[in-house]
Coordinates of C-alpha atoms in Angstrom, one line a residue:
M1 CA -57.0 -53.1 189.6
T2 CA -55.1 -55.1 186.9
S3 CA -55.5 -53.5 183.5
Y4 CA -55.2 -54.9 179.9
L5 CA -55.0 -53.3 176.5
I6 CA -56.0 -55.6 173.7
G7 CA -56.5 -55.1 170.0
L8 CA -58.1 -56.8 167.0
V9 CA -56.2 -56.7 163.7
G10 CA -58.0 -57.4 160.4
S11 CA -60.0 -55.9 157.6
G12 CA -63.6 -54.7 157.7
I13 CA -63.8 -55.5 161.4
G14 CA -66.2 -52.7 162.4
P15 CA -69.1 -55.1 163.2
S16 CA -66.9 -57.4 165.3
A17 CA -68.5 -58.7 168.6
S18 CA -65.0 -59.2 170.1
P19 CA -64.8 -55.9 172.0
A20 CA -68.2 -56.4 173.7
L21 CA -67.4 -60.1 174.5
H22 CA -64.0 -59.4 176.0
E23 CA -64.8 -56.3 177.9
R24 CA -68.1 -57.7 179.4
E25 CA -66.3 -60.8 180.7
A26 CA -63.5 -58.6 182.1
D27 CA -66.1 -56.6 184.0
E28 CA -67.6 -59.7 185.4
L29 CA -64.2 -60.7 186.7
G30 CA -63.3 -57.3 188.1
L31 CA -60.6 -56.6 185.5
R32 CA -59.9 -53.3 183.7
Y33 CA -59.9 -54.2 180.1
V34 CA -59.8 -52.1 176.9
Y35 CA -60.3 -53.7 173.6
R36 CA -59.6 -51.7 170.4
L37 CA -60.2 -52.3 166.7
L38 CA -57.1 -52.0 164.5
D39 CA -58.7 -52.1 161.1
L40 CA -56.2 -52.5 158.3
D41 CA -58.6 -50.8 155.8
V42 CA -58.8 -47.8 158.1
L43 CA -55.2 -47.6 159.2
R44 CA -53.9 -48.3 155.6
R45 CA -50.8 -49.9 157.1
P46 CA -49.4 -53.4 156.6
V47 CA -49.8 -56.0 159.3
A48 CA -46.1 -55.7 160.2
D49 CA -46.5 -52.0 161.0
V50 CA -49.6 -52.6 163.1
V51 CA -48.0 -55.4 165.1
A52 CA -44.9 -53.3 165.7
A53 CA -46.9 -50.3 166.8
A54 CA -49.0 -52.4 169.2
R55 CA -45.9 -53.9 170.7
A56 CA -44.2 -50.4 171.1
T57 CA -47.3 -48.7 172.6
G58 CA -47.9 -51.2 175.4
F59 CA -50.6 -53.5 174.1
D60 CA -50.8 -56.7 176.1
G61 CA -52.1 -58.8 173.1
L62 CA -53.9 -58.9 169.8
N63 CA -56.5 -61.0 168.2
V64 CA -55.9 -61.5 164.5
T65 CA -58.6 -62.1 161.9
H66 CA -59.0 -62.2 158.1
P67 CA -56.9 -61.6 156.1
A68 CA -53.9 -61.5 158.5
K69 CA -53.9 -64.9 160.3
Q70 CA -51.1 -66.2 158.1
A71 CA -49.6 -62.9 157.0
V72 CA -48.8 -62.1 160.7
L73 CA -46.5 -65.1 161.1
P74 CA -43.2 -63.6 160.0
H75 CA -43.6 -60.7 162.4
L76 CA -43.8 -62.9 165.6
D77 CA -41.0 -64.1 167.8
E78 CA -42.4 -67.5 168.7
L79 CA -45.4 -69.8 167.9
S80 CA -47.2 -72.1 170.2
P81 CA -47.2 -75.8 169.1
E82 CA -50.8 -75.5 167.9
A83 CA -50.2 -72.3 165.9
A84 CA -47.1 -73.8 164.3
A85 CA -49.0 -77.0 163.3
L86 CA -51.8 -74.9 161.8
G87 CA -49.6 -72.3 160.2
A88 CA -52.0 -69.6 161.3
V89 CA -52.4 -67.3 164.3
N90 CA -55.5 -65.7 165.8
T91 CA -54.0 -64.6 169.1
V92 CA -50.7 -62.8 169.9
V93 CA -49.5 -62.3 173.4
F94 CA -46.8 -59.7 174.2
D95 CA -44.7 -61.1 176.9
G96 CA -41.4 -59.4 178.0
G97 CA -41.0 -57.7 174.7
R98 CA -41.6 -60.9 172.7
A99 CA -44.6 -61.5 170.5
I100 CA -45.9 -65.1 170.9
G101 CA -48.5 -66.4 168.4
H102 CA -51.3 -68.8 169.4
N103 CA -54.3 -70.3 167.7
T104 CA -57.6 -70.7 169.5
D105 CA -59.8 -71.2 166.4
A106 CA -59.4 -74.9 166.2
T107 CA -60.6 -75.6 169.8
G108 CA -63.2 -72.9 169.4
F109 CA -64.7 -74.6 166.3
A110 CA -64.4 -78.1 167.7
C111 CA -66.2 -77.1 170.9
S112 CA -68.9 -75.3 168.9
L113 CA -69.5 -78.3 166.6
T114 CA -69.7 -80.8 169.4
R115 CA -72.1 -78.5 171.3
G116 CA -74.3 -77.5 168.4
L117 CA -74.4 -80.7 166.3
P118 CA -73.4 -83.4 168.8
D119 CA -74.6 -86.5 166.9
V120 CA -73.8 -85.8 163.2
R121 CA -72.0 -88.2 161.0
M122 CA -68.4 -87.1 160.2
D123 CA -67.1 -89.9 158.0
D124 CA -66.9 -87.6 154.9
V125 CA -66.8 -83.8 155.3
V126 CA -66.1 -81.1 152.7
L127 CA -64.4 -77.9 153.8
L128 CA -64.6 -74.7 151.8
G129 CA -61.6 -72.4 152.4
A130 CA -57.9 -73.2 153.1
G131 CA -56.8 -69.9 154.6
G132 CA -56.1 -69.3 158.3
A133 CA -59.6 -70.1 159.5
G134 CA -59.9 -73.0 157.2
A135 CA -56.6 -74.5 158.5
A136 CA -57.9 -74.4 162.0
V137 CA -61.2 -75.9 161.1
A138 CA -59.4 -78.7 159.1
H139 CA -57.3 -79.7 162.1
A140 CA -60.4 -79.6 164.3
L141 CA -62.4 -81.8 162.0
L142 CA -59.7 -84.4 161.7
S143 CA -59.0 -84.3 165.5
L144 CA -62.8 -85.0 166.0
G145 CA -62.6 -88.1 163.9
T146 CA -63.5 -87.1 160.3
G147 CA -62.5 -90.0 158.1
R148 CA -62.1 -88.2 154.8
L149 CA -61.8 -84.4 154.5
T150 CA -62.1 -82.9 151.1
I151 CA -60.8 -79.3 150.9
H152 CA -61.8 -76.8 148.2
D153 CA -60.3 -73.4 147.8
V154 CA -60.3 -71.0 144.8
D155 CA -56.5 -71.0 145.3
G156 CA -55.6 -74.5 144.4
E157 CA -52.0 -74.1 145.6
R158 CA -53.2 -73.0 149.0
S159 CA -55.5 -76.0 149.4
A160 CA -52.8 -78.4 148.3
K161 CA -50.4 -76.9 150.8
L162 CA -52.9 -77.4 153.6
V163 CA -53.6 -81.0 152.6
D164 CA -49.9 -81.8 152.7
A165 CA -49.7 -80.4 156.2
L166 CA -52.7 -82.4 157.3
R167 CA -51.3 -85.6 155.9
R168 CA -48.1 -85.1 157.8
R169 CA -50.0 -84.7 161.1
F170 CA -52.9 -87.1 160.6
G171 CA -51.8 -89.6 158.1
A172 CA -51.9 -89.9 154.3
G173 CA -55.4 -91.1 153.6
R174 CA -57.6 -88.6 155.5
A175 CA -57.3 -85.3 153.6
Q176 CA -57.5 -84.5 149.9
T177 CA -58.2 -81.6 147.6
G178 CA -61.5 -81.6 145.6
D179 CA -64.2 -79.6 144.0
L180 CA -67.7 -78.6 145.0
E181 CA -69.2 -81.7 143.6
A182 CA -67.8 -83.6 146.6
V183 CA -70.7 -82.0 148.6
Q184 CA -73.2 -84.3 146.9
R185 CA -71.8 -87.4 148.7
A186 CA -70.6 -85.8 152.0
D187 CA -72.0 -86.1 155.5
G188 CA -71.2 -82.5 156.3
L189 CA -70.1 -79.2 154.8
V190 CA -68.1 -76.5 156.6
H191 CA -67.7 -73.1 155.1
A192 CA -64.6 -71.1 156.2
T193 CA -64.2 -68.2 153.8
P194 CA -65.5 -64.5 154.1
T195 CA -68.3 -65.2 151.6
G196 CA -71.6 -64.4 153.4
M197 CA -70.3 -61.6 155.5
A198 CA -72.0 -58.2 155.2
A199 CA -69.1 -57.0 153.0
H200 CA -69.0 -60.2 150.9
P201 CA -72.7 -61.2 150.3
G202 CA -73.8 -64.4 148.6
S203 CA -73.5 -68.1 149.0
P204 CA -70.3 -70.0 148.1
V205 CA -72.3 -73.1 147.1
P206 CA -75.1 -73.7 144.6
M207 CA -78.2 -74.6 146.5
E208 CA -78.9 -77.6 144.2
L209 CA -75.9 -79.4 145.7
L210 CA -77.5 -79.4 149.2
R211 CA -79.7 -82.3 150.3
P212 CA -81.6 -82.9 153.6
E213 CA -79.1 -85.5 154.8
L214 CA -76.2 -83.0 154.8
W215 CA -75.3 -80.9 157.8
V216 CA -73.9 -77.4 157.2
A217 CA -71.7 -75.3 159.4
D218 CA -70.6 -71.7 158.7
I219 CA -67.9 -69.9 160.6
V220 CA -69.3 -66.5 159.6
Y221 CA -71.3 -64.9 162.4
R222 CA -72.1 -61.4 161.1
P223 CA -74.8 -62.1 159.9
L224 CA -75.6 -65.3 161.8
E225 CA -78.0 -66.4 159.2
T226 CA -75.8 -66.3 156.1
A227 CA -77.2 -67.0 152.6
L228 CA -75.7 -70.5 152.8
L229 CA -77.3 -71.3 156.1
A230 CA -80.7 -69.9 155.0
G231 CA -80.6 -72.0 151.8
A232 CA -79.4 -75.1 153.6
R233 CA -82.2 -74.7 156.3
A234 CA -84.8 -74.3 153.5
R235 CA -83.6 -77.6 151.9
G236 CA -83.9 -79.5 155.2
C237 CA -80.3 -79.5 156.3
R238 CA -79.3 -79.3 160.0
V239 CA -77.2 -76.1 160.3
L240 CA -74.8 -74.4 162.7
H241 CA -74.0 -70.7 162.7
G242 CA -70.6 -69.2 163.5
G243 CA -71.6 -67.7 166.9
G244 CA -70.4 -70.5 169.0
M245 CA -67.0 -70.6 167.4
V246 CA -66.4 -66.8 167.9
V247 CA -67.4 -67.0 171.5
L248 CA -65.4 -70.1 172.4
Q249 CA -62.2 -69.0 170.7
A250 CA -62.6 -65.6 172.4
A251 CA -62.8 -67.3 175.8
E252 CA -59.5 -69.1 175.2
S253 CA -57.9 -65.9 173.9
F254 CA -59.1 -64.1 177.0
R255 CA -57.4 -66.7 179.2
L256 CA -54.1 -66.4 177.3
F257 CA -54.2 -62.6 177.6
T258 CA -55.0 -62.4 181.3
G259 CA -54.1 -65.7 182.9
V260 CA -57.6 -65.6 184.4
E261 CA -60.2 -68.3 183.6
P262 CA -63.3 -66.9 181.9
D263 CA -66.7 -68.4 182.0
P264 CA -67.5 -69.6 178.5
A265 CA -71.2 -70.3 179.4
R266 CA -71.6 -66.7 180.6
M267 CA -69.9 -65.4 177.4
L268 CA -72.3 -67.5 175.3
R269 CA -75.3 -66.0 177.2
H270 CA -73.9 -62.5 176.6
F271 CA -73.5 -63.3 172.9
D272 CA -77.1 -64.4 172.8
T273 CA -78.1 -61.0 174.3
L274 CA -76.0 -59.1 171.8
E275 CA -77.4 -61.0 168.8
G276 CA -81.0 -61.6 169.9
K277 CA -83.2 -64.4 168.6
A278 CA -80.8 -65.2 165.7
A279 CA -78.1 -66.4 168.1
R280 CA -80.4 -69.2 169.3
A281 CA -81.1 -70.6 165.8
A282 CA -78.6 -73.4 165.6

């Protein structure tokens, strides 16, 4: 039986659904698959050391999450075209001693959005967060046809850098920096920061900025019903939780690690089982 050893690198990743999602799909496909958490807070080692140790000890690949999606870049040998364009990596494949970085977040978010909110207006969208996940979401939104994307991040230099990269890829007029007030005129709002996670409670947006015509998507999935989504739902907004993105990016990562095609629909059903009723509240 073919076997794989995979890890997840990030901070505060104890609640991650990735081990269960990957290992269950491997079981369905008859693969021996071990998925380990490599929590930077627990290991107290920098990303460089964790990647080097995983490479030396025979890991086949790594998933990478907050806060390491950009920090991992200097420690890789090669980037896929998508990862290079995004400037962020969430999947590392070890191949013949080389560490190759990929990004499956953009396609994961795009598929989740078109599946969960298939008919929403996307002429004017606000994105909160310009880190690794935010970069992937930004590329996904513009690829799906967003006309004007306004990006807000507490680090103004980071948001400006992302806007510059987006303009080079998609044209000068489609991305800009802005503040939270842009939410008041937008069709949609996407949240791509850690705020709302169990370790970072709260909402990144004052509820008075939300109105029923606005749709709201959150990439956080633990908990699925973040403070932002709960508030948006109460104000009449259509909402999308982060569960679809985490499953669909995991499916693509699984394919990169194994060369075997997973069944995304089956993985979504498994996620529903793991999360219960909350997973079905789009």
